[in-house]
Amino acid sequence: TPDECFDELEMPTGITPNGDEINDFFFVRGLDYDDNSIVILNRWGNVVFEKENYKNDWSGTSKTGTSLPDGTYYVILKVPPRNAILKGYVDIRR
């Protein structure tokens, strides 16, 4: 059922991309499908990052690869094979 999918997928609410190899990436537990997409928006609703086939490799950068300012961002993750759309936030602190 769709509810079971949400139990298996878990998004973090914070990352600390400072290069110490601890919590540097937005790692979605249970994301084992290539058929997915992620969108990160700033507090004004502007898309700052988006990617098809997300591989748990976002480290708080913009679409151009520059570091985003510390703060809270809105996340939308779609995983069609699991019929799941997860929405939440991530706080970036370096």
Short mmCIF file of N, CA and C in Angstrom, two decimals:
data_model
loop_
_atom_site.label_atom_id
_atom_site.label_comp_id
_atom_site.label_asym_id
_atom_site.label_seq_id
_atom_site.Cartn_x
_atom_site.Cartn_y
_atom_site.Cartn_z
N THR A 1 0.83 -1.18 0.00
CA THR A 1 0.00 0.00 0.00
C THR A 1 0.88 1.25 0.00
N PRO A 2 0.35 2.38 -0.42
CA PRO A 2 1.16 3.60 -0.43
C PRO A 2 1.69 3.98 0.95
N ASP A 3 0.92 3.71 2.02
CA ASP A 3 1.39 4.06 3.36
C ASP A 3 2.67 3.32 3.73
N GLU A 4 2.79 2.07 3.29
CA GLU A 4 3.99 1.30 3.57
C GLU A 4 5.21 1.94 2.94
N CYS A 5 5.05 2.55 1.78
CA CYS A 5 6.15 3.20 1.09
C CYS A 5 6.73 4.33 1.94
N PHE A 6 5.87 5.09 2.59
CA PHE A 6 6.34 6.20 3.39
C PHE A 6 7.12 5.72 4.61
N ASP A 7 6.77 4.52 5.12
CA ASP A 7 7.51 3.98 6.25
C ASP A 7 8.93 3.62 5.85
N GLU A 8 9.14 3.25 4.61
CA GLU A 8 10.44 2.80 4.15
C GLU A 8 11.32 3.93 3.67
N LEU A 9 10.75 5.02 3.19
CA LEU A 9 11.52 6.17 2.72
C LEU A 9 11.58 7.20 3.84
N GLU A 10 12.78 7.67 4.14
CA GLU A 10 12.91 8.66 5.20
C GLU A 10 13.91 9.73 4.78
N MET A 11 13.41 10.98 4.76
CA MET A 11 14.27 12.11 4.38
C MET A 11 14.84 12.75 5.64
N PRO A 12 16.09 13.19 5.58
CA PRO A 12 16.65 13.91 6.72
C PRO A 12 16.06 15.32 6.80
N THR A 13 16.13 15.93 7.97
CA THR A 13 15.65 17.30 8.12
C THR A 13 16.81 18.28 8.24
N GLY A 14 18.02 17.77 8.14
CA GLY A 14 19.17 18.66 8.18
C GLY A 14 20.41 18.01 7.61
N ILE A 15 21.27 18.84 7.04
CA ILE A 15 22.58 18.39 6.57
C ILE A 15 23.63 19.42 6.98
N THR A 16 24.85 18.96 7.10
CA THR A 16 25.97 19.84 7.47
C THR A 16 27.10 19.65 6.46
N PRO A 17 26.93 20.17 5.25
CA PRO A 17 27.91 19.95 4.18
C PRO A 17 29.18 20.78 4.36
N ASN A 18 30.02 20.36 5.31
CA ASN A 18 31.24 21.12 5.61
C ASN A 18 32.51 20.34 5.26
N GLY A 19 32.35 19.20 4.59
CA GLY A 19 33.52 18.44 4.14
C GLY A 19 34.10 17.48 5.15
N ASP A 20 33.43 17.30 6.30
CA ASP A 20 33.98 16.38 7.30
C ASP A 20 33.50 14.94 7.10
N GLU A 21 32.76 14.69 6.01
CA GLU A 21 32.24 13.38 5.64
C GLU A 21 31.19 12.85 6.62
N ILE A 22 30.67 13.72 7.47
CA ILE A 22 29.58 13.35 8.38
C ILE A 22 28.38 14.22 8.04
N ASN A 23 27.31 13.59 7.57
CA ASN A 23 26.07 14.30 7.24
C ASN A 23 26.28 15.37 6.17
N ASP A 24 27.19 15.13 5.23
CA ASP A 24 27.48 16.09 4.17
C ASP A 24 26.45 16.06 3.03
N PHE A 25 25.71 14.96 2.91
CA PHE A 25 24.78 14.80 1.79
C PHE A 25 23.35 14.58 2.28
N PHE A 26 22.40 14.97 1.43
CA PHE A 26 20.98 14.74 1.69
C PHE A 26 20.70 13.28 1.33
N PHE A 27 20.76 12.41 2.33
CA PHE A 27 20.65 10.97 2.12
C PHE A 27 19.25 10.50 2.51
N VAL A 28 18.51 10.03 1.51
CA VAL A 28 17.15 9.53 1.73
C VAL A 28 17.23 8.03 1.98
N ARG A 29 16.94 7.64 3.20
CA ARG A 29 16.97 6.22 3.54
C ARG A 29 15.87 5.48 2.77
N GLY A 30 16.24 4.34 2.17
CA GLY A 30 15.28 3.54 1.43
C GLY A 30 15.13 3.93 -0.03
N LEU A 31 15.88 4.91 -0.49
CA LEU A 31 15.78 5.34 -1.90
C LEU A 31 16.66 4.44 -2.75
N ASP A 32 16.05 3.40 -3.28
CA ASP A 32 16.81 2.44 -4.07
C ASP A 32 16.27 2.30 -5.49
N TYR A 33 15.55 3.32 -5.94
CA TYR A 33 15.03 3.34 -7.31
C TYR A 33 15.66 4.49 -8.07
N ASP A 34 16.08 4.22 -9.30
CA ASP A 34 16.61 5.29 -10.14
C ASP A 34 15.50 6.20 -10.66
N ASP A 35 14.30 5.66 -10.78
CA ASP A 35 13.17 6.44 -11.30
C ASP A 35 12.63 7.32 -10.19
N ASN A 36 13.23 8.51 -10.04
CA ASN A 36 12.79 9.45 -9.02
C ASN A 36 13.17 10.85 -9.45
N SER A 37 12.68 11.84 -8.74
CA SER A 37 13.08 13.22 -8.99
C SER A 37 13.02 13.99 -7.69
N ILE A 38 13.91 14.97 -7.57
CA ILE A 38 13.95 15.78 -6.36
C ILE A 38 13.96 17.25 -6.76
N VAL A 39 13.26 18.06 -6.00
CA VAL A 39 13.23 19.51 -6.21
C VAL A 39 13.48 20.15 -4.85
N ILE A 40 14.40 21.10 -4.81
CA ILE A 40 14.69 21.86 -3.60
C ILE A 40 14.32 23.32 -3.87
N LEU A 41 13.52 23.90 -2.98
CA LEU A 41 13.09 25.29 -3.14
C LEU A 41 13.56 26.12 -1.94
N ASN A 42 13.83 27.40 -2.20
CA ASN A 42 14.18 28.29 -1.09
C ASN A 42 12.91 28.81 -0.43
N ARG A 43 13.06 29.66 0.56
CA ARG A 43 11.89 30.12 1.32
C ARG A 43 10.95 30.98 0.51
N TRP A 44 11.39 31.46 -0.64
CA TRP A 44 10.53 32.26 -1.52
C TRP A 44 9.86 31.41 -2.59
N GLY A 45 10.11 30.10 -2.57
CA GLY A 45 9.50 29.20 -3.53
C GLY A 45 10.24 29.07 -4.84
N ASN A 46 11.46 29.60 -4.91
CA ASN A 46 12.27 29.47 -6.12
C ASN A 46 13.01 28.14 -6.11
N VAL A 47 13.01 27.46 -7.26
CA VAL A 47 13.74 26.20 -7.37
C VAL A 47 15.23 26.51 -7.38
N VAL A 48 15.95 25.98 -6.39
CA VAL A 48 17.39 26.21 -6.31
C VAL A 48 18.18 24.99 -6.77
N PHE A 49 17.52 23.81 -6.77
CA PHE A 49 18.17 22.57 -7.23
C PHE A 49 17.08 21.60 -7.65
N GLU A 50 17.35 20.87 -8.72
CA GLU A 50 16.44 19.80 -9.13
C GLU A 50 17.22 18.77 -9.90
N LYS A 51 16.79 17.52 -9.78
CA LYS A 51 17.52 16.45 -10.45
C LYS A 51 16.60 15.26 -10.67
N GLU A 52 16.69 14.69 -11.85
CA GLU A 52 16.04 13.42 -12.14
C GLU A 52 17.01 12.31 -11.75
N ASN A 53 16.49 11.16 -11.35
CA ASN A 53 17.33 10.03 -10.97
C ASN A 53 18.30 10.40 -9.85
N TYR A 54 17.77 10.98 -8.79
CA TYR A 54 18.57 11.43 -7.65
C TYR A 54 19.28 10.25 -6.99
N LYS A 55 20.56 10.43 -6.67
CA LYS A 55 21.39 9.35 -6.12
C LYS A 55 21.94 9.67 -4.73
N ASN A 56 21.19 10.39 -3.90
CA ASN A 56 21.64 10.74 -2.55
C ASN A 56 22.97 11.50 -2.56
N ASP A 57 23.10 12.41 -3.53
CA ASP A 57 24.39 13.09 -3.70
C ASP A 57 24.30 14.62 -3.63
N TRP A 58 23.19 15.15 -3.13
CA TRP A 58 23.08 16.62 -3.03
C TRP A 58 23.74 17.08 -1.74
N SER A 59 24.61 18.08 -1.85
CA SER A 59 25.36 18.57 -0.69
C SER A 59 25.11 20.05 -0.43
N GLY A 60 23.88 20.49 -0.67
CA GLY A 60 23.55 21.88 -0.36
C GLY A 60 24.02 22.87 -1.39
N THR A 61 24.03 22.45 -2.65
CA THR A 61 24.47 23.34 -3.73
C THR A 61 23.29 23.75 -4.61
N SER A 62 23.51 24.83 -5.35
CA SER A 62 22.49 25.31 -6.28
C SER A 62 22.58 24.51 -7.58
N LYS A 63 21.71 24.86 -8.53
CA LYS A 63 21.74 24.22 -9.85
C LYS A 63 23.07 24.43 -10.56
N THR A 64 23.75 25.53 -10.23
CA THR A 64 25.04 25.83 -10.88
C THR A 64 26.23 25.26 -10.12
N GLY A 65 25.97 24.64 -8.96
CA GLY A 65 27.04 24.01 -8.19
C GLY A 65 27.63 24.86 -7.09
N THR A 66 27.12 26.07 -6.91
CA THR A 66 27.63 26.93 -5.83
C THR A 66 26.93 26.57 -4.51
N SER A 67 27.61 26.78 -3.41
CA SER A 67 27.03 26.48 -2.09
C SER A 67 25.87 27.42 -1.79
N LEU A 68 24.76 26.84 -1.35
CA LEU A 68 23.62 27.64 -0.94
C LEU A 68 23.86 28.19 0.46
N PRO A 69 23.28 29.34 0.77
CA PRO A 69 23.42 29.88 2.13
C PRO A 69 22.78 28.95 3.16
N ASP A 70 23.31 28.98 4.37
CA ASP A 70 22.67 28.24 5.45
C ASP A 70 21.23 28.69 5.57
N GLY A 71 20.36 27.76 5.89
CA GLY A 71 18.95 28.09 6.04
C GLY A 71 18.09 26.87 5.82
N THR A 72 16.79 27.09 5.79
CA THR A 72 15.82 26.02 5.62
C THR A 72 15.27 26.03 4.20
N TYR A 73 15.22 24.86 3.59
CA TYR A 73 14.76 24.69 2.22
C TYR A 73 13.66 23.64 2.19
N TYR A 74 12.75 23.79 1.24
CA TYR A 74 11.62 22.87 1.07
C TYR A 74 12.01 21.80 0.06
N VAL A 75 11.65 20.55 0.34
CA VAL A 75 12.04 19.42 -0.50
C VAL A 75 10.80 18.68 -0.99
N ILE A 76 10.80 18.35 -2.28
CA ILE A 76 9.76 17.48 -2.85
C ILE A 76 10.48 16.34 -3.56
N LEU A 77 10.22 15.13 -3.10
CA LEU A 77 10.83 13.93 -3.68
C LEU A 77 9.72 13.05 -4.23
N LYS A 78 9.82 12.72 -5.52
CA LYS A 78 8.83 11.85 -6.16
C LYS A 78 9.51 10.54 -6.52
N VAL A 79 8.87 9.43 -6.13
CA VAL A 79 9.39 8.10 -6.44
C VAL A 79 8.24 7.30 -7.06
N PRO A 80 8.06 7.42 -8.39
CA PRO A 80 6.92 6.76 -9.05
C PRO A 80 6.82 5.25 -8.83
N PRO A 81 7.93 4.48 -8.83
CA PRO A 81 7.77 3.03 -8.62
C PRO A 81 7.13 2.68 -7.28
N ARG A 82 7.27 3.57 -6.32
CA ARG A 82 6.67 3.33 -5.00
C ARG A 82 5.37 4.11 -4.82
N ASN A 83 4.96 4.81 -5.87
CA ASN A 83 3.75 5.63 -5.79
C ASN A 83 3.84 6.59 -4.61
N ALA A 84 5.03 7.20 -4.44
CA ALA A 84 5.28 8.04 -3.28
C ALA A 84 5.70 9.45 -3.69
N ILE A 85 5.16 10.42 -2.99
CA ILE A 85 5.60 11.81 -3.08
C ILE A 85 5.84 12.26 -1.65
N LEU A 86 7.10 12.54 -1.33
CA LEU A 86 7.45 13.00 0.00
C LEU A 86 7.72 14.49 -0.04
N LYS A 87 7.22 15.19 0.95
CA LYS A 87 7.44 16.63 1.06
C LYS A 87 7.95 16.91 2.46
N GLY A 88 8.91 17.81 2.54
CA GLY A 88 9.46 18.14 3.84
C GLY A 88 10.42 19.30 3.73
N TYR A 89 11.27 19.41 4.71
CA TYR A 89 12.24 20.50 4.71
C TYR A 89 13.62 19.95 5.06
N VAL A 90 14.63 20.72 4.73
CA VAL A 90 15.99 20.40 5.13
C VAL A 90 16.66 21.69 5.58
N ASP A 91 17.34 21.62 6.69
CA ASP A 91 18.06 22.76 7.22
C ASP A 91 19.54 22.57 6.90
N ILE A 92 20.14 23.54 6.23
CA ILE A 92 21.55 23.48 5.89
C ILE A 92 22.33 24.31 6.91
N ARG A 93 23.31 23.67 7.55
CA ARG A 93 24.21 24.35 8.49
C ARG A 93 25.62 23.87 8.22
N ARG A 94 26.50 24.79 7.91
CA ARG A 94 27.88 24.40 7.61
C ARG A 94 28.76 24.56 8.83
#
